[in-house]
Coordinates of C-alpha atoms in Angstrom, one line a residue:
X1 CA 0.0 0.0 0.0
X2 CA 1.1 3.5 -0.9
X3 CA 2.2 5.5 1.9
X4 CA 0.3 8.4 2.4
X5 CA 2.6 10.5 5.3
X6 CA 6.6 9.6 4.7
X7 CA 8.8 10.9 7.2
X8 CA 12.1 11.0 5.5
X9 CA 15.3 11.0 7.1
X10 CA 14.3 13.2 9.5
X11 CA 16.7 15.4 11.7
X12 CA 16.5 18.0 15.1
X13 CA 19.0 19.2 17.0
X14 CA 19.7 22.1 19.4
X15 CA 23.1 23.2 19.3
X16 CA 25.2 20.2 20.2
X17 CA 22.2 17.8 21.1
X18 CA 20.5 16.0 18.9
X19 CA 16.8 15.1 19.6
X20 CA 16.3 13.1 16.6
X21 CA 18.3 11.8 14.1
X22 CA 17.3 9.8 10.8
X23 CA 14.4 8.8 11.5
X24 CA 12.0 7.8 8.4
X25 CA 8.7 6.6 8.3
X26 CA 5.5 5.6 6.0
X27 CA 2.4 5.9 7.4
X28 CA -0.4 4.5 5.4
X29 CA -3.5 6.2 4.9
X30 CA -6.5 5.6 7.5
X31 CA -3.8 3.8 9.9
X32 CA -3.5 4.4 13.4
X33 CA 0.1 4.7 14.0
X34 CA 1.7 5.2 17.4
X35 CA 5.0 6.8 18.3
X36 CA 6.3 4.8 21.4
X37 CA 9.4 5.2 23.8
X38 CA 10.3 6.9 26.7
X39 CA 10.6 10.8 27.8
X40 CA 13.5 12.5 25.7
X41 CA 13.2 9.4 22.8
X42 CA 12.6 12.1 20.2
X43 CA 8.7 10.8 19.6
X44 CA 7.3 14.3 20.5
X45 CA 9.7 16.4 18.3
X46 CA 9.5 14.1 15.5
X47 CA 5.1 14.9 15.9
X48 CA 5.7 18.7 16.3
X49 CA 7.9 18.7 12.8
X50 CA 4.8 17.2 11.3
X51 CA 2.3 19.3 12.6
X52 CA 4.9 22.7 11.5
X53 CA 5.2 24.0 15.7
X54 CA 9.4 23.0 14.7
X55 CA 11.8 22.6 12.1
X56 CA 13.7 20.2 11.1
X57 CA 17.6 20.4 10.8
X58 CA 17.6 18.4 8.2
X59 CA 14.9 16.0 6.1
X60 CA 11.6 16.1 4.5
X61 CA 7.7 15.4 5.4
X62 CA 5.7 14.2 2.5
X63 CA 1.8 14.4 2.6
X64 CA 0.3 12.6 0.0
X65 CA 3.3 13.4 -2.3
X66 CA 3.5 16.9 -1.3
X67 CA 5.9 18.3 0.9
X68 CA 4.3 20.4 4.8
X69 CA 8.1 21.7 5.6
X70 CA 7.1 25.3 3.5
X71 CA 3.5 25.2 4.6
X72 CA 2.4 27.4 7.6
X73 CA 1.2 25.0 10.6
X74 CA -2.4 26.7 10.3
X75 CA -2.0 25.9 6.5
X76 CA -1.2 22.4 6.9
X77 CA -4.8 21.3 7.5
X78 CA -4.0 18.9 10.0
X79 CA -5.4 18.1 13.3
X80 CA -3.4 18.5 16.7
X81 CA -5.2 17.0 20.2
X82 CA -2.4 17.6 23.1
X83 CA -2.1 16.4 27.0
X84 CA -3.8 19.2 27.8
X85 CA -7.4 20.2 26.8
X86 CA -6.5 23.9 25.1
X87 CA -10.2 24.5 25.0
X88 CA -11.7 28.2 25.2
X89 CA -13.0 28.6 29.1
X90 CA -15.2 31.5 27.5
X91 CA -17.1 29.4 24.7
X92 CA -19.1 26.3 25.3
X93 CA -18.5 23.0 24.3
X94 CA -20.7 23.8 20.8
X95 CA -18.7 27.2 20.1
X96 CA -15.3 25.2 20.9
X97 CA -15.8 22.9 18.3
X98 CA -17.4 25.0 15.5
X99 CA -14.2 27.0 16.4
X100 CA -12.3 25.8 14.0
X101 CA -14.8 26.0 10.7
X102 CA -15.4 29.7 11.9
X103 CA -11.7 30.5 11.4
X104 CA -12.3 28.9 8.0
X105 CA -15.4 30.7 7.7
X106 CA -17.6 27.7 6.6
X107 CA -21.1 28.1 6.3
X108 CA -23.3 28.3 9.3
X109 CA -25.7 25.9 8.6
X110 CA -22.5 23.7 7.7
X111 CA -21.3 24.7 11.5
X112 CA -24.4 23.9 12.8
X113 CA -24.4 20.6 11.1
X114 CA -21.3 19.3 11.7
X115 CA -21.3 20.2 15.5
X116 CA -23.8 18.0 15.8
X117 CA -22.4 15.2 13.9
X118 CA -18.9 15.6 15.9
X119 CA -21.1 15.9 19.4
X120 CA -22.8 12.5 18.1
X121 CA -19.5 10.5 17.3
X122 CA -17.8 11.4 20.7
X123 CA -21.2 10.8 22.4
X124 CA -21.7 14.4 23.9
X125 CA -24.9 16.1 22.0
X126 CA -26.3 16.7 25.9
X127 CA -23.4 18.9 26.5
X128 CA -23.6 21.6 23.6
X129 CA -24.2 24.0 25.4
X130 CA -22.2 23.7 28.7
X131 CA -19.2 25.2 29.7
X132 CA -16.0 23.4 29.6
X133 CA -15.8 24.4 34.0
X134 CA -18.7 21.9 33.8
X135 CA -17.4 19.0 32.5
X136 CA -15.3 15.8 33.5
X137 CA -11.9 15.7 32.2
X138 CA -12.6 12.8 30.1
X139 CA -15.2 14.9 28.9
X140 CA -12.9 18.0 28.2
X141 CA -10.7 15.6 25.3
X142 CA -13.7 14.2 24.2
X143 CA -14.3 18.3 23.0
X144 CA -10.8 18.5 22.2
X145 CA -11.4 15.3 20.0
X146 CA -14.4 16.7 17.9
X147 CA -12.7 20.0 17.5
X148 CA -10.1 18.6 16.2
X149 CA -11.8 16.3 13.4
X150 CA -14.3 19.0 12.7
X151 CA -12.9 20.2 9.9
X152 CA -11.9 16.7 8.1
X153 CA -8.3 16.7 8.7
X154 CA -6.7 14.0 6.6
X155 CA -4.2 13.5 9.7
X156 CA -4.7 13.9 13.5
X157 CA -1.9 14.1 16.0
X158 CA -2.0 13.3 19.1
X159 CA 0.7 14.2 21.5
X160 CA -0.1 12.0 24.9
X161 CA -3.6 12.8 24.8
X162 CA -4.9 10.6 28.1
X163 CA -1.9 10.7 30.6
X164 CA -3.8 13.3 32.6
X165 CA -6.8 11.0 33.2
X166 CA -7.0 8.6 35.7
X167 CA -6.3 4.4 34.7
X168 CA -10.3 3.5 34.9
X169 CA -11.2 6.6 32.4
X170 CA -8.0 6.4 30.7
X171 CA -9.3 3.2 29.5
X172 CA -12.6 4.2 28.7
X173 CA -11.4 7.1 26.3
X174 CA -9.4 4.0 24.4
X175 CA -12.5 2.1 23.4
X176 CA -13.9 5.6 22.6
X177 CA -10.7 6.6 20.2
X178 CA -10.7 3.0 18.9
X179 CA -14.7 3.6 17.7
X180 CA -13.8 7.2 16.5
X181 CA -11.0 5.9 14.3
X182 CA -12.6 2.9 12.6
X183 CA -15.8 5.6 11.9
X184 CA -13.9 8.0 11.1
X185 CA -10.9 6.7 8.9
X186 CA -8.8 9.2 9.6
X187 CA -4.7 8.6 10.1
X188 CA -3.4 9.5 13.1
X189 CA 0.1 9.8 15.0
X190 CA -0.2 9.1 18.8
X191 CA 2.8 9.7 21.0
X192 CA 2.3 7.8 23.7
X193 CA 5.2 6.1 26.6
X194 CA 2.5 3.7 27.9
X195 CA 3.6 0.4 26.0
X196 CA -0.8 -0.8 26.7
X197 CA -2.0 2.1 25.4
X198 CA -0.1 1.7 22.1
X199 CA -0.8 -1.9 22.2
X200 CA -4.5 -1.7 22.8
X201 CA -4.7 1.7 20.1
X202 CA -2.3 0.8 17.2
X203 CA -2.2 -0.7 13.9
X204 CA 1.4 -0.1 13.8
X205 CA 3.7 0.9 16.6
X206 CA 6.9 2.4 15.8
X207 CA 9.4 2.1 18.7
X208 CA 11.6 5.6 20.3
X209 CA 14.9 5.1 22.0
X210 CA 17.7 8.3 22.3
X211 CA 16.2 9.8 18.7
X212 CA 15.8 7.2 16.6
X213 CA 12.9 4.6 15.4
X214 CA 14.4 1.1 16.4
X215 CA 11.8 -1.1 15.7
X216 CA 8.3 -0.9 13.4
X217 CA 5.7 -2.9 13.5
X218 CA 1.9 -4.5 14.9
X219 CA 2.0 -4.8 18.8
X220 CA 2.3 -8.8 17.9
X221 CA 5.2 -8.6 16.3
X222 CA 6.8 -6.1 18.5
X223 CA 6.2 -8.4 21.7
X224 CA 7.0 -11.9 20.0
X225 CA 10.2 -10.5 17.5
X226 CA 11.8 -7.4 19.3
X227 CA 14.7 -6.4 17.1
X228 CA 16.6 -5.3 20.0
X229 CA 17.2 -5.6 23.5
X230 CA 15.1 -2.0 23.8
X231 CA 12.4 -2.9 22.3
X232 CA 12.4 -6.8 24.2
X233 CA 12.3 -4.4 27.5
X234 CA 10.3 -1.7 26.6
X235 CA 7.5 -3.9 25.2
X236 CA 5.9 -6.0 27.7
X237 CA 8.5 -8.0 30.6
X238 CA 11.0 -9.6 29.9
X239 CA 14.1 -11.8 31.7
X240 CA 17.6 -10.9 30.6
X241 CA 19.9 -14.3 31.5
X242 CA 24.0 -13.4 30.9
X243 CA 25.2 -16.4 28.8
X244 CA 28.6 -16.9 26.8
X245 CA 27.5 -17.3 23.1
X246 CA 28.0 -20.6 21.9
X247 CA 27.5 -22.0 18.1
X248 CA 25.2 -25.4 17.1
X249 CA 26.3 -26.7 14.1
X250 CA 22.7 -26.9 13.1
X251 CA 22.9 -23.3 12.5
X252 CA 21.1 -22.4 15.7
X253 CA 23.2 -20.6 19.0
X254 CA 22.9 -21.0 22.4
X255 CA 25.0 -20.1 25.5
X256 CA 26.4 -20.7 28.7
X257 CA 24.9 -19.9 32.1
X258 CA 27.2 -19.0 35.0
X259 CA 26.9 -21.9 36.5
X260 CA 28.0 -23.9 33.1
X261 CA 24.7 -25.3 32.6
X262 CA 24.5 -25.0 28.6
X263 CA 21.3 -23.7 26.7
X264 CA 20.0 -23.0 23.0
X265 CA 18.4 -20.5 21.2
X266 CA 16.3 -20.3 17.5
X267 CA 16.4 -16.9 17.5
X268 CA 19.5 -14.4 18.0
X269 CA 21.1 -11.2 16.4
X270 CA 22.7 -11.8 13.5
X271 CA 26.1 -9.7 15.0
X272 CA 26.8 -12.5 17.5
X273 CA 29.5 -14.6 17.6
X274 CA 30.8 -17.4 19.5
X275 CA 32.5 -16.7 22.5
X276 CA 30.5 -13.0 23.0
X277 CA 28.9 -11.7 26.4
X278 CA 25.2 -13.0 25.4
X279 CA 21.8 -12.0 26.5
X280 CA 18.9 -14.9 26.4
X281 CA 15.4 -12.7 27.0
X282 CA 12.8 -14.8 28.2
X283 CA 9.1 -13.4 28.5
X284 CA 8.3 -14.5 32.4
X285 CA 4.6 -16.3 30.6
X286 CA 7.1 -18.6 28.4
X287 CA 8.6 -20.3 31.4
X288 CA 7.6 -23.3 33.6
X289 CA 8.6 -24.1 36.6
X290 CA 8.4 -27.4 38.7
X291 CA 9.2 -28.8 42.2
X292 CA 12.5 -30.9 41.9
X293 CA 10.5 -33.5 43.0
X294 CA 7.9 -33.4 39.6
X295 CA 10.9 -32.4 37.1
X296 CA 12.7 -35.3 37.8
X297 CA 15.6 -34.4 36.5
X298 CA 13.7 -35.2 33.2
X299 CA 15.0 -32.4 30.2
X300 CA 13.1 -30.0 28.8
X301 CA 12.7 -28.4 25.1
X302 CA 15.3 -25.5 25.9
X303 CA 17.8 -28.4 25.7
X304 CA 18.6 -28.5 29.5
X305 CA 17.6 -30.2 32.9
X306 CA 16.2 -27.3 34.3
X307 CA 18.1 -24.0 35.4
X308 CA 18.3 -24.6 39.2
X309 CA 16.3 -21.8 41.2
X310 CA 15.2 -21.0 44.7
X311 CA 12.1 -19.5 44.9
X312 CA 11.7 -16.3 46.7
X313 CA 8.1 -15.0 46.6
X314 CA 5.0 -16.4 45.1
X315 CA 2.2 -14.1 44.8
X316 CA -1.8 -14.7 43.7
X317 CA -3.4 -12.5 40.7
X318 CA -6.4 -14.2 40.0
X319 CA -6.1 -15.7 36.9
X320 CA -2.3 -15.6 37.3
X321 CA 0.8 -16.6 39.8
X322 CA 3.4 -14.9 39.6
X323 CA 6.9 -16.3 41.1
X324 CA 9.9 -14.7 41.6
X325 CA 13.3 -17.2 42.1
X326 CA 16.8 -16.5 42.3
X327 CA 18.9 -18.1 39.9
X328 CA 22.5 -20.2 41.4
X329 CA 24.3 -16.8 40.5
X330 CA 21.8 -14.5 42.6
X331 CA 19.8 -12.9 39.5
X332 CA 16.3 -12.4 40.6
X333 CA 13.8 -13.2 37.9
X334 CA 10.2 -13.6 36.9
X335 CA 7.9 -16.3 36.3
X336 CA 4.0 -16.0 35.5
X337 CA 1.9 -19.3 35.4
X338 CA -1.6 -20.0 35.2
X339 CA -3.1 -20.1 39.0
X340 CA -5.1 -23.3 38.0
X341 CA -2.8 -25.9 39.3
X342 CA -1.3 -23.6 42.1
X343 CA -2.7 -25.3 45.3
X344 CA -0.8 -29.2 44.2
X345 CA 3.1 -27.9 42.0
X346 CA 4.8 -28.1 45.4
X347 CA 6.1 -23.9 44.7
X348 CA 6.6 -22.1 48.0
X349 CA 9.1 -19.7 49.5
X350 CA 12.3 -21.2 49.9
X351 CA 11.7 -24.1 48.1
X352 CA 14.3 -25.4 45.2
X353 CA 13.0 -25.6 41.6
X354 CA 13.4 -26.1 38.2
X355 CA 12.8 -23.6 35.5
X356 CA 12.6 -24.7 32.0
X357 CA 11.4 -23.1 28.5
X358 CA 10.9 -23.9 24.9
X359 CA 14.1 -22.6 22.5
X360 CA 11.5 -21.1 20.2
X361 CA 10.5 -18.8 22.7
X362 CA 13.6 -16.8 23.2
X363 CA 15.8 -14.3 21.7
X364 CA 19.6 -14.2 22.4
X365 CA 20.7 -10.9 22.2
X366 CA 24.2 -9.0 23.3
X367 CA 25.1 -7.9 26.4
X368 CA 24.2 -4.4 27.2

């Protein structure tokens, strides 16, 4: 599919720091496309080129085909929702949204009209006439939301939109933006550092770390392929083990615990070599533990015995247990199990276990 935004080799700095540096991207038209990673990760900046509040040091912004970088921002005909609400205290929440259609002195039966219709899609027609003083904060972006897709923008932006909302509404306003989206069609960038929200939002997330994109792709493929150790981390939990890189002649890799007990891997970065200071992440739902007494000593598909553990706390979550066991060189690490079989697998505090894992499951990556 044809991109419709490309983000070409795009670069910002100020003076000798660079906020972001080559960082390209297509966005297809109608996606809903995330911008992921932590504070200071260059996902902001690289939002605020597009929407024309900054300029680039270097690069270009294509929108379908044409370039925004000599296009005023109020030109660009984009829409911008921020973490704040921005929304006129003096106008209510009907004159907020026709706001926008005023300045581009649209019709007023067209206003009237398409206040409605925004109202109706964010599910606020009772509140047209209300002050924004009078209304929940959830509320308050719902407004910012229909003032901002009033117009038709063929892009909305989205910088951190809900992190001023509590968890419980938080949520709630996801469901709503998913509906809005698939009703609306419109693309939109969402900078976000809340690794759920992106999942639960995105069609495609692209991944910030220190100004650059490291990794593209749907949530799924983000959480079960990270393309590096950031992105492993960063996207969902995970368990970094430190191994010494061995080679299988069948073309896979493995490594070597600290205690010698050897292990393999079918995926791993194509840099390593034997002999290098490894990584082996494991996601704490891909491993199993057991009792010594129900292992057996029997070997598991990871191509060991077991990796000998002592288990340190094992706490309930409902659907869940979660375990966390000290490995023979005193790394701490985390296991999540179904709670079905919880009261009969013989895992208590203090007790010595097994931990075991399928090689499919894990990526060997170098040491940080």
């Amino acid at each position: 599919m044809t991109a419709f935004l490309q983000i070409q080799r795009l670069r910002k700095t100020y003076d000798d720091v660079v906020a972001i540096d080559q960082v390209s991207l297509d966005v297809r038209k109608g996606e809903f496309m995330t911008f992921l990673g932590p504070s200071g990760s260059g996902k902001s900046t690289t939002l605020y080129i597009v929407a024309g509040f900054q300029e680039p040091t270097d690069g270009r912004v294509l929108l379908d085909g044409k370039s925004l970088l000599s296009v005023a921002p109020n030109q660009r005909n984009i829409g911008m929702v921020f973490q704040r609400y921005t929304l006129f205290p003096h106008l209510t929440v009907g004159e907020n949204v026709a706001f926008p259609l005023r300045v581009r002195r649209r019709p007023e039966a067209e206003i009237r009209a398409k206040v409605e219709q925004m109202l109706k899609l964010v599910h606020l027609s009772e509140c047209r006439d209300r002050m924004p003083a009078q209304l929940s904060g959830g509320q308050q972006q719902r407004v910012a939301i229909a003032r901002a897709l009033a117009y038709d923008p063929p892009v909305l932006l989205m910088d951190e939109p809900l992190s001023a909302l509590d968890k419980k509404l938080r949520e709630e306003i996801q469901l709503e933006l998913r509906r809005i989206h698939q009703e609306t069609g419109v693309t939109i960038l969402y900078v976000t550092h809340d690794q759920e929200e992106a999942l639960r939002l995105s069609d495609r997330i692209a991944v910030f770390n220190q100004g650059r994109i490291e990794q593209v792709g749907t949530g799924e493929e983000l959480y079960a392929n990270p393309a590096s150790r950031f992105v492993a981390s960063f996207i969902g939990n995970s368990n970094f083990l430190p191994v010494k890189v061995t080679k299988h002649g069948d073309g896979r890799m493995g490594g070597v615990f600290p205690n010698g007990l050897e292990t393999t891997s079918d995926m791993f970065h194509p840099t390593l070599a034997a002999g290098d200071e490894g990584a082996l992440m494991i996601r704490p739902e891909q491993m199993r533990i057991s009792s010594l007494q129900r292992a057996s000593g029997s070997h598991g598909s990871s191509g060991t015995a077991g990796l000998p553990v002592t288990v340190r706390d094992v706490t309930y979550l409902g659907d869940a247990m979660h375990y966390a066991v000290a490995t023979p060189w005193q790394q701490e690490i985390s296991i999540r199990m179904p709670a079905a079989h919880r009261h009969d697998n013989g895992i208590v505090i203090g007790a010595q276990a097994l931990v075991d894992w399928d090689a499919r499951d894990v990526r060997l990556f170098a040491q940080a």
